[in-house]
Amino acid sequence: MDKADAKKALRKALIEERLNLPDRLERAEALQRVMRIWLFDRPDTVIGAYWPIKGEFDPLPVLHRWKEDGELHGEPQRRRIGLPVVNKQHKTLTFHTWYPGCPMEEDAYGIPKPKDTEVIVPTLLFVPCVGYGIGGYRLGYGGGFYDRTLATLQPKPFTVGLGFTQGYVDDLEPEDHDEPLDAILNDNGVVWPV
């Protein structure tokens, strides 16, 4: 089995395992607490995230609360949350404002995205992890959208992977195009940097 096939098999096994976690709800609640504590002192006012698919952790409830907390504290610049919209031509992502109840539509991959909302540039970006390993490297779905986007975003946002402990891969080997994340959080706490 070559490296590409091995990665594809690993991706499939991790997704299947994640979908069948008997305690996924408890793990999600733990990761929500970790994320809220981690965000507490961050200066960011524009955060990019993702719409959860295939059993991924859902960061949106925590981010909505983060946004409301900022408004309750009367911060001078309102907090904004962005979700990715695929640029089919460049195979990169732009981030469009999201809020509960905003108009949504499905993208080419069947994933909900904000419809006709403002484009924003996040200073902090939460990235989903199918798997993750030492050095801040993540295993995604194989499309390379986040790697291409991170290579072009200016200024480059602080990147944080989100995943369950089940997604840790001890011997995950990054490829040349893989962009390491600045931090990784899971249901046990901060995994990277150690």
PDB file of N, CA and C in Angstrom, residues 3 34 43 51 61 72 110 118 143-144 148 153 159 163-165 188:
ATOM      1  N   LYS A   3       1.728   5.499   0.190  1.00  0.00           N
ATOM      2  CA  LYS A   3       1.399   6.497   1.215  1.00  0.00           C
ATOM      3  C   LYS A   3       0.002   7.095   1.039  1.00  0.00           C
ATOM      4  N   VAL A  34     -13.063  23.129  27.255  1.00  0.00           N
ATOM      5  CA  VAL A  34     -11.656  23.416  26.927  1.00  0.00           C
ATOM      6  C   VAL A  34     -11.577  24.646  26.019  1.00  0.00           C
ATOM      7  N   PRO A  43      -7.334  38.019  22.283  1.00  0.00           N
ATOM      8  CA  PRO A  43      -7.734  39.364  21.868  1.00  0.00           C
ATOM      9  C   PRO A  43      -8.542  39.392  20.564  1.00  0.00           C
ATOM     10  N   TRP A  51     -18.498  24.393   9.580  1.00  0.00           N
ATOM     11  CA  TRP A  51     -19.764  23.723   9.833  1.00  0.00           C
ATOM     12  C   TRP A  51     -19.433  22.243  10.027  1.00  0.00           C
ATOM     13  N   PRO A  61     -21.628  26.550  18.925  1.00  0.00           N
ATOM     14  CA  PRO A  61     -22.243  27.008  20.176  1.00  0.00           C
ATOM     15  C   PRO A  61     -21.261  27.779  21.068  1.00  0.00           C
ATOM     16  N   LEU A  72     -21.969  41.552  25.727  1.00  0.00           N
ATOM     17  CA  LEU A  72     -22.403  41.833  27.100  1.00  0.00           C
ATOM     18  C   LEU A  72     -21.386  42.704  27.845  1.00  0.00           C
ATOM     19  N   GLY A 110     -22.218  19.885  -0.488  1.00  0.00           N
ATOM     20  CA  GLY A 110     -23.379  19.625   0.348  1.00  0.00           C
ATOM     21  C   GLY A 110     -23.243  20.138   1.770  1.00  0.00           C
ATOM     22  N   GLU A 118     -21.289  39.128   4.566  1.00  0.00           N
ATOM     23  CA  GLU A 118     -20.027  39.839   4.398  1.00  0.00           C
ATOM     24  C   GLU A 118     -18.814  38.906   4.480  1.00  0.00           C
ATOM     25  N   GLY A 143      -8.698  17.207   0.607  1.00  0.00           N
ATOM     26  CA  GLY A 143      -8.898  18.174  -0.474  1.00  0.00           C
ATOM     27  C   GLY A 143      -7.861  19.288  -0.502  1.00  0.00           C
ATOM     28  N   GLY A 144      -7.153  19.505   0.601  1.00  0.00           N
ATOM     29  CA  GLY A 144      -6.110  20.531   0.662  1.00  0.00           C
ATOM     30  C   GLY A 144      -6.617  21.958   0.772  1.00  0.00           C
ATOM     31  N   ARG A 148      -4.093  25.216   1.303  1.00  0.00           N
ATOM     32  CA  ARG A 148      -3.989  26.249   0.262  1.00  0.00           C
ATOM     33  C   ARG A 148      -4.440  27.610   0.792  1.00  0.00           C
ATOM     34  N   LEU A 153      -3.614  33.345   2.983  1.00  0.00           N
ATOM     35  CA  LEU A 153      -4.244  34.353   3.848  1.00  0.00           C
ATOM     36  C   LEU A 153      -3.215  35.324   4.410  1.00  0.00           C
ATOM     37  N   THR A 159      -3.861  29.494  13.951  1.00  0.00           N
ATOM     38  CA  THR A 159      -4.669  28.334  13.591  1.00  0.00           C
ATOM     39  C   THR A 159      -4.743  27.330  14.739  1.00  0.00           C
ATOM     40  N   GLY A 163     -10.348  18.494  17.729  1.00  0.00           N
ATOM     41  CA  GLY A 163     -10.647  17.085  17.498  1.00  0.00           C
ATOM     42  C   GLY A 163     -10.803  16.355  18.818  1.00  0.00           C
ATOM     43  N   PHE A 164     -11.272  15.147  18.735  1.00  0.00           N
ATOM     44  CA  PHE A 164     -11.407  14.329  19.930  1.00  0.00           C
ATOM     45  C   PHE A 164     -10.109  13.562  20.177  1.00  0.00           C
ATOM     46  N   THR A 165      -9.911  13.095  21.398  1.00  0.00           N
ATOM     47  CA  THR A 165      -8.679  12.352  21.727  1.00  0.00           C
ATOM     48  C   THR A 165      -8.526  11.135  20.819  1.00  0.00           C
ATOM     49  N   ASN A 188      -9.410  16.545  26.194  1.00  0.00           N
ATOM     50  CA  ASN A 188      -8.586  16.504  27.407  1.00  0.00           C
ATOM     51  C   ASN A 188      -7.863  17.814  27.674  1.00  0.00           C
TER      52      ASN A 188
END
